[in-house]
Coordinates of C-alpha atoms in Angstrom, one line a residue:
Chain A
M1 CA 6.9 74.1 69.3
R2 CA 10.5 73.8 70.6
K3 CA 9.6 76.4 73.4
M4 CA 6.6 74.3 74.4
L5 CA 8.8 71.1 74.6
G6 CA 11.3 73.0 76.7
A7 CA 8.6 74.3 79.0
A8 CA 7.2 70.8 79.4
A9 CA 10.7 69.4 80.1
I10 CA 11.2 72.0 82.9
L11 CA 7.9 71.3 84.4
L12 CA 8.6 67.5 84.2
G13 CA 12.0 68.0 85.9
C14 CA 10.5 70.0 88.7
F15 CA 7.7 67.4 89.1
L16 CA 10.3 64.6 89.3
S17 CA 12.4 66.4 91.9
A18 CA 9.3 66.8 94.1
W19 CA 8.5 63.2 93.5
C20 CA 12.0 62.1 94.5
R21 CA 11.8 64.1 97.7
I22 CA 8.5 62.5 98.6
R23 CA 9.9 59.1 97.8
A24 CA 12.9 59.7 100.0
G25 CA 10.6 60.5 102.9
R26 CA 8.6 57.3 102.4
R27 CA 11.8 55.3 102.2
R28 CA 13.1 57.0 105.4
E29 CA 9.9 56.0 107.1
A30 CA 10.2 52.4 105.9
V31 CA 13.9 52.2 107.0
L32 CA 13.1 53.7 110.4
L33 CA 10.5 50.9 110.9
L34 CA 12.9 48.3 109.8
M35 CA 15.4 49.7 112.2
R36 CA 12.8 49.6 115.0
D37 CA 12.1 45.9 114.2
S38 CA 15.9 45.1 114.1
L39 CA 16.5 46.8 117.5
T40 CA 13.5 45.0 119.0
E41 CA 14.9 41.7 117.6
F42 CA 18.4 42.7 119.0
R43 CA 16.9 43.1 122.5
R44 CA 15.1 39.8 122.2
E45 CA 18.3 38.0 121.2
L46 CA 20.1 39.6 124.2
T47 CA 17.5 38.7 126.8
D48 CA 16.3 35.3 125.5
R49 CA 19.4 33.7 124.1
R50 CA 22.1 35.8 125.6
G51 CA 24.2 35.1 122.6
G52 CA 27.6 36.7 122.0
M53 CA 27.6 40.1 120.2
R54 CA 29.0 38.7 117.0
D55 CA 26.4 35.9 116.8
I56 CA 23.6 38.4 117.4
L57 CA 24.9 40.7 114.7
T58 CA 25.5 37.9 112.3
S59 CA 21.9 36.7 112.8
L60 CA 20.6 40.3 112.3
A61 CA 22.7 40.7 109.2
G62 CA 21.2 37.5 107.8
R63 CA 17.6 38.6 108.6
N64 CA 18.2 42.0 107.1
A65 CA 20.1 40.7 104.1
R66 CA 17.6 42.0 101.4
R67 CA 16.6 45.0 103.3
E68 CA 18.0 48.5 103.4
T69 CA 19.3 48.0 107.0
G70 CA 21.3 45.0 105.7
P71 CA 24.5 46.9 104.7
F72 CA 24.6 48.4 108.2
F73 CA 24.6 45.1 110.0
D74 CA 27.0 43.6 107.4
R75 CA 29.4 46.4 108.0
I76 CA 29.3 46.0 111.8
C77 CA 29.9 42.3 111.5
A78 CA 32.9 42.8 109.2
D79 CA 34.3 45.6 111.4
M80 CA 34.2 43.3 114.5
D81 CA 37.5 42.0 113.3
E82 CA 38.9 45.3 114.2
L83 CA 38.1 44.9 117.9
G84 CA 41.2 45.6 119.9
E85 CA 42.3 48.4 117.6
K86 CA 38.8 50.0 118.0
S87 CA 36.3 49.6 120.7
F88 CA 32.8 48.2 119.9
S89 CA 31.4 51.7 120.5
E90 CA 33.7 53.2 117.8
I91 CA 32.8 50.4 115.3
W92 CA 29.1 50.9 115.9
R93 CA 29.3 54.7 115.6
S94 CA 31.3 54.5 112.4
G95 CA 28.8 51.9 111.0
V96 CA 25.9 54.2 111.8
A97 CA 27.5 57.2 110.3
G98 CA 28.5 55.3 107.2
E99 CA 25.4 53.3 106.4
L100 CA 22.4 55.0 108.1
G101 CA 22.8 58.6 107.1
M102 CA 19.6 58.4 105.1
L103 CA 17.6 58.2 108.4
G104 CA 18.3 61.8 109.3
E105 CA 20.3 63.4 112.1
E106 CA 18.0 62.6 115.0
A107 CA 17.8 58.9 114.2
V108 CA 21.6 58.7 113.5
D109 CA 22.3 60.3 116.9
T110 CA 19.9 57.9 118.7
V111 CA 21.2 54.7 117.0
G112 CA 24.8 55.9 117.3
A113 CA 24.5 56.5 121.0
L114 CA 23.5 52.8 121.4
G115 CA 27.2 52.0 120.8
D116 CA 28.0 53.3 124.3
S117 CA 25.8 50.9 126.0
L118 CA 26.0 47.8 123.8
G119 CA 28.6 45.2 124.6
G120 CA 29.0 46.4 128.2
S121 CA 28.6 44.4 131.3
E122 CA 25.1 45.4 132.3
L123 CA 22.5 43.5 130.3
A124 CA 19.5 45.4 131.8
L125 CA 21.0 48.8 130.7
Q126 CA 21.6 47.5 127.2
C127 CA 18.0 46.2 126.9
E128 CA 16.6 49.5 128.2
A129 CA 18.8 51.4 125.7
L130 CA 17.6 49.2 122.8
E131 CA 14.0 49.5 123.8
N132 CA 14.2 53.3 124.0
A133 CA 16.0 53.5 120.7
A134 CA 13.3 51.3 119.1
H135 CA 10.6 53.6 120.5
E136 CA 12.4 56.6 119.1
M137 CA 12.6 54.9 115.7
E138 CA 8.9 54.4 115.8
R139 CA 8.3 58.0 116.9
L140 CA 10.5 59.3 114.1
A141 CA 8.7 57.1 111.5
R142 CA 5.3 58.3 112.7
K143 CA 6.6 61.9 112.5
E144 CA 7.8 61.2 108.9
R145 CA 4.4 59.6 108.0
E146 CA 2.4 62.5 109.5
A147 CA 4.5 65.1 107.7
L148 CA 4.2 63.3 104.4
P149 CA 0.8 64.7 103.0
G150 CA 1.8 68.3 103.9
E151 CA 5.2 67.8 102.4
R152 CA 3.8 66.2 99.3
R153 CA 1.5 69.2 98.7
M154 CA 4.3 71.6 99.5
S155 CA 6.9 69.9 97.3
F156 CA 4.6 69.5 94.3
G157 CA 3.2 73.0 94.8
L158 CA 6.6 74.7 95.2
S159 CA 8.2 72.6 92.4
L160 CA 5.4 73.3 89.9
A161 CA 5.2 77.0 90.8
A162 CA 9.0 77.3 90.5
G163 CA 8.9 75.4 87.2
A164 CA 6.0 77.6 85.9
M165 CA 7.9 80.8 86.8
L166 CA 11.0 79.5 85.1
V167 CA 8.9 78.7 82.0
I168 CA 7.3 82.2 82.0
V169 CA 10.7 83.9 82.4
L170 CA 12.4 81.7 79.8
I171 CA 9.5 81.9 77.2
Chain I
M1 CA 50.0 30.1 120.2
D2 CA 51.6 30.7 123.6
S3 CA 49.9 32.8 126.2
F4 CA 52.2 35.8 125.8
S5 CA 51.3 35.9 122.0
A6 CA 47.7 35.5 122.9
A7 CA 47.9 38.4 125.3
L8 CA 49.6 40.6 122.7
E9 CA 46.8 39.8 120.2
L10 CA 44.4 41.5 122.6
L11 CA 46.4 44.7 122.7
P12 CA 46.2 47.6 120.2
R13 CA 49.1 47.3 117.8
K14 CA 51.1 50.2 119.3
Y15 CA 51.4 48.3 122.6
A16 CA 51.8 44.8 121.0
S17 CA 54.7 45.9 118.9
A18 CA 56.4 47.6 121.9
L19 CA 56.0 44.6 124.1
E20 CA 56.9 41.9 121.7
P21 CA 60.6 42.1 122.4
Y22 CA 59.9 41.0 126.0
A23 CA 58.8 37.5 124.9
P24 CA 62.1 35.8 125.8
Y25 CA 61.6 36.9 129.5
A26 CA 58.4 34.7 129.6
P27 CA 56.4 37.4 131.5
E28 CA 53.9 36.1 134.0
E29 CA 51.7 39.2 133.9
L30 CA 51.0 42.3 131.9
R31 CA 49.9 45.3 133.9
L32 CA 48.0 48.1 132.2
R33 CA 47.3 51.2 134.3
V34 CA 45.7 54.4 133.0
G35 CA 48.3 57.1 132.7
R36 CA 51.3 54.8 132.9
A37 CA 53.3 52.7 130.4
P38 CA 52.4 49.0 130.4
A39 CA 54.5 46.9 132.8
L40 CA 55.5 43.3 132.7
L41 CA 56.0 41.0 135.6
Y42 CA 59.0 38.7 135.2
E43 CA 62.0 37.6 137.4
G44 CA 59.8 38.3 140.4
R45 CA 59.2 42.0 139.8
E46 CA 57.5 44.5 137.6
H47 CA 59.4 46.0 134.7
R48 CA 58.0 49.2 133.0
S49 CA 58.0 49.0 129.2
A50 CA 58.9 51.8 126.8
A51 CA 55.4 51.7 125.2
D52 CA 53.1 54.7 125.2
K53 CA 51.1 55.5 128.3
V54 CA 47.8 53.6 128.6
E55 CA 44.5 55.5 128.2
E56 CA 41.1 54.4 129.5
S57 CA 39.8 53.9 126.0
D58 CA 42.7 51.4 125.4
L59 CA 41.4 49.3 128.3
K60 CA 37.9 49.4 126.9
R61 CA 39.3 48.2 123.5
I62 CA 41.2 45.4 125.1
L63 CA 38.1 44.2 127.1
D64 CA 35.9 44.4 124.0
K65 CA 38.4 42.3 122.1
A66 CA 38.8 39.8 124.9
T67 CA 35.0 39.4 125.4
G68 CA 34.0 39.8 121.7
A69 CA 32.1 42.9 123.0
S70 CA 30.0 40.6 125.1
L71 CA 31.0 41.5 128.6
Y72 CA 27.3 40.9 129.7
N73 CA 27.9 37.2 129.3
A74 CA 30.7 37.3 131.9
A75 CA 28.7 38.8 134.8
E76 CA 29.5 35.9 137.1
A77 CA 33.2 36.1 136.3
M78 CA 33.1 39.9 136.7
R79 CA 31.7 39.5 140.2
Q80 CA 35.0 37.7 141.0
G81 CA 36.8 40.7 139.5
Y82 CA 38.3 38.9 136.5
Y83 CA 37.5 37.4 133.2
C84 CA 39.1 34.3 131.7
T85 CA 39.7 33.8 128.1
G86 CA 41.8 30.8 127.0
A87 CA 45.1 30.9 128.8
L88 CA 44.6 34.4 130.0
R89 CA 43.0 35.8 133.1
I90 CA 42.2 39.4 133.0
G91 CA 41.8 41.2 136.3
I92 CA 39.8 44.4 136.1
C93 CA 39.8 47.5 138.3
G94 CA 37.8 50.6 137.9
K95 CA 34.5 52.1 139.1
A96 CA 32.4 49.1 140.0
V97 CA 28.6 49.3 139.6
S98 CA 25.7 46.9 140.3
G99 CA 27.6 45.1 143.1
G100 CA 30.6 44.5 141.0
I101 CA 29.0 42.8 138.0
G102 CA 30.0 45.8 135.9
F103 CA 32.2 48.8 135.6
S104 CA 31.3 52.3 134.5
G105 CA 35.0 53.1 134.1
Y106 CA 38.3 51.3 134.0
S107 CA 41.5 52.2 135.7
S108 CA 43.7 49.1 135.3
L109 CA 43.9 45.7 133.9
C110 CA 46.1 42.8 134.9
I111 CA 46.5 40.2 132.2
R112 CA 47.8 37.0 133.9
L113 CA 49.4 34.6 131.5
A114 CA 49.0 30.9 132.2
H115 CA 52.2 28.9 131.9
D116 CA 52.6 25.3 131.1
C117 CA 55.7 24.4 133.3
R118 CA 55.9 20.7 132.6
G119 CA 57.6 18.7 135.3
V120 CA 57.8 21.3 138.0
C121 CA 55.9 19.0 140.3
R122 CA 57.3 15.7 139.2
E123 CA 58.7 14.8 142.6
T124 CA 55.5 15.8 144.4
A125 CA 53.5 13.7 142.0
D126 CA 55.7 10.7 142.5
K127 CA 55.4 11.1 146.3
L128 CA 51.6 11.4 146.0
M129 CA 51.4 8.3 143.9
R130 CA 53.6 6.3 146.2
E131 CA 51.4 7.4 149.2
G132 CA 48.1 6.5 147.5
C133 CA 47.1 10.1 146.5
P134 CA 46.4 11.7 149.9
N135 CA 44.3 14.9 149.9
T136 CA 46.6 17.7 149.1
L137 CA 46.2 21.4 149.4
I138 CA 48.6 23.7 147.4
V139 CA 49.3 26.9 149.2
S140 CA 50.8 30.1 148.0
P141 CA 50.1 33.9 147.8
P142 CA 48.3 35.3 144.7
G143 CA 50.5 34.9 141.6
G144 CA 52.6 32.4 143.3
G145 CA 52.1 29.6 140.8
K146 CA 49.3 27.5 142.4
T147 CA 47.4 27.0 139.2
T148 CA 50.6 26.1 137.2
A149 CA 51.6 23.6 140.0
L150 CA 48.1 22.1 140.1
R151 CA 48.1 21.8 136.3
D152 CA 51.4 20.0 136.3
L153 CA 50.3 17.7 139.2
I154 CA 47.1 16.8 137.4
R155 CA 49.1 16.0 134.2
Q156 CA 51.7 13.9 136.1
L157 CA 49.1 11.9 137.9
A158 CA 46.9 11.4 134.9
D159 CA 49.8 10.4 132.8
G160 CA 50.8 8.0 135.6
G161 CA 47.4 6.2 135.2
V162 CA 45.4 7.9 137.9
R163 CA 41.9 9.0 136.8
V164 CA 41.8 12.7 137.7
G165 CA 38.5 14.5 137.4
V166 CA 39.1 18.2 137.0
V167 CA 36.5 20.8 137.9
D168 CA 37.8 23.7 135.7
E169 CA 35.2 26.3 136.8
R170 CA 36.4 29.1 134.5
G171 CA 38.5 27.1 132.1
E172 CA 41.7 28.3 133.6
L173 CA 43.4 24.9 134.2
S174 CA 43.0 23.6 130.6
G175 CA 43.0 27.1 129.2
G176 CA 41.8 25.5 125.9
I177 CA 45.5 24.8 125.1
F178 CA 47.0 22.9 127.9
E179 CA 47.2 19.1 128.0
L180 CA 46.1 17.7 131.3
G181 CA 47.2 14.1 130.9
R182 CA 45.8 11.0 129.4
C183 CA 43.6 9.9 132.3
S184 CA 42.1 13.3 133.0
D185 CA 38.4 14.2 132.6
V186 CA 37.7 17.9 132.6
I187 CA 34.4 19.6 133.2
S188 CA 34.2 23.4 132.9
G189 CA 31.5 26.0 133.2
L190 CA 30.1 24.6 136.4
D191 CA 30.7 25.6 140.0
K192 CA 33.0 23.4 142.1
L193 CA 30.2 21.5 143.9
S194 CA 28.0 20.8 140.9
G195 CA 31.1 19.9 138.8
A196 CA 32.5 17.6 141.4
L197 CA 29.2 15.8 142.0
L198 CA 28.8 15.4 138.2
L199 CA 32.3 13.9 137.9
L200 CA 31.7 11.6 140.8
R201 CA 28.4 10.3 139.3
S202 CA 29.6 10.0 135.8
M203 CA 33.4 9.6 135.5
S204 CA 34.4 7.6 138.7
P205 CA 37.5 9.6 139.3
Q206 CA 40.2 8.6 141.8
I207 CA 41.1 12.2 142.4
V208 CA 39.1 15.4 142.0
A209 CA 41.1 18.5 141.4
V210 CA 39.7 22.0 141.9
D211 CA 41.5 25.4 141.7
E212 CA 41.2 28.2 144.3
I213 CA 38.9 27.4 147.1
S214 CA 37.9 30.6 148.8
A215 CA 34.2 31.0 149.0
P216 CA 32.0 29.2 151.6
E217 CA 30.4 27.2 148.6
D218 CA 33.9 26.0 147.6
L219 CA 34.6 24.8 151.2
R220 CA 31.2 23.0 151.1
A221 CA 32.2 21.4 147.9
I222 CA 35.5 20.1 149.5
R223 CA 33.6 18.7 152.4
E224 CA 31.1 16.9 150.1
I225 CA 33.9 15.4 147.9
S226 CA 36.0 14.3 150.9
G227 CA 33.3 11.9 152.0
C228 CA 33.1 10.2 148.7
G229 CA 36.2 8.0 148.8
V230 CA 38.2 10.0 146.3
G231 CA 41.4 12.0 146.7
I232 CA 41.3 15.8 146.5
L233 CA 43.8 18.2 145.0
A234 CA 43.0 21.9 145.6
T235 CA 44.7 25.2 145.8
V236 CA 44.3 28.1 148.3
H237 CA 45.6 31.6 148.8
A238 CA 47.9 32.0 151.8
R239 CA 51.5 32.7 152.5
D240 CA 52.1 30.0 155.0
E241 CA 50.4 27.7 157.5
E242 CA 49.9 30.5 160.0
D243 CA 48.3 32.6 157.4
L244 CA 46.0 29.7 156.5
R245 CA 44.9 29.3 160.1
R246 CA 44.2 33.0 160.4
R247 CA 41.4 33.0 157.9
P248 CA 38.2 32.0 159.7
A249 CA 36.8 30.2 156.6
Y250 CA 39.8 27.8 156.5
Q251 CA 40.0 27.2 160.2
S252 CA 37.2 24.7 160.2
L253 CA 38.5 23.1 157.1
M254 CA 41.9 22.5 158.6
K255 CA 40.3 21.3 161.9
S256 CA 38.2 18.8 160.0
G257 CA 41.3 17.1 158.8
V258 CA 40.2 16.8 155.1
F259 CA 43.7 17.6 153.9
E260 CA 46.6 15.3 154.7
Q261 CA 49.3 17.1 152.9
L262 CA 50.2 20.8 152.3
L263 CA 52.3 21.8 149.3
F264 CA 53.8 25.3 149.8
I265 CA 55.2 27.2 146.9
R266 CA 57.8 29.8 147.8
Q267 CA 59.3 32.3 145.5
K268 CA 62.7 34.0 145.7
N269 CA 64.2 36.2 142.9
G270 CA 61.6 34.8 140.5
I271 CA 62.6 31.2 141.3
R272 CA 59.9 28.9 142.8
S273 CA 60.5 26.1 145.2
Y274 CA 58.1 23.5 146.4
E275 CA 57.9 22.1 149.9
M276 CA 55.6 19.3 150.9
R277 CA 54.5 19.0 154.6
E278 CA 52.1 16.8 156.4
C279 CA 49.0 18.7 157.6
P280 CA 49.2 18.9 161.4

């Protein structure tokens, strides 16, 4: 009976680990879409209202307050006090590395590179960079969504197979 | 906060702490050039500081701090080659792009510190008031103290009861910290012509004051104001009268007889003197 319980626990553990991986994928897709929306909003604020960078970031932080992108905008807003010691590009990049790691390497590189354009003198270049980055977020989210069914099958299959083998070996 | 402290606030700490001891010299400018130690202009010449050499990334940090990382909102000022913030005017050099509204790299910054030299133009102001505020053009080379003189003249006249309308296009005259006298009305953020016309319509000034007339639009503004029955106080870049006549843009202005008085500012060993002459 104890062996059966142990086997069930191992299988459950493997199932849970697969489920967590799938969930992380879904979460990444959702955050990529949130990021896409935030970057689109960012671009709109720049072109329509031409507000100062701090105002735009504060407004984005407010809108993202209960979302997973909220801590990123909060951190950039807070770190704006370090301007002078750090350039905006440095502040942006460290915010991306610290708060958006869950998005994956490609997305982190894309959003991080925005720091080199934002805050500069040419508005058109910044808008273009934001638009490109928003498209890239959408592409990565789509990629994540399309990969999900296959990943789900593979994760569950591999986890359950590994669990089953472990059960056989241990029993 | 004085303008030197305001300038130090913009700098990374390593430079601010190295430059702080120079405060008693009342520097007029900070010069930051890539690959060289920061220099300060006082007593009529540049003095190199003992601070670390400046790197291009430092210039970017300073500009980000000065503009709140919103350089895109200063495109118009950038086209003139400088950005004003409070009592500071930051001149920018580097690789210009898009016809000068932006830079893809920075090579040097000149942070000019506005000074509030109260009373330097008291005699001139007294003379102007005695003579019924004739149109006066303040003349000196760049960095000669025109804006400081104009600021003091405005204050002296406005405190003497003359209604002075000030078109402070880029906020340099008031600088957000300078008092311009009890009878002054200041409009900023508008070009000279629009600002002057607005003042004429709404504030009935006795004198309109504008800083740095150089572009054709500025000259047009002066002509427009001169026909409105108010006095004009303005500043212009030139070494002397000859210099003034050499610039084609000013030739017609001088010929038109708009200005009745010229106030020359001369500088020797860091000490300025003021000489008033009738416009020939």
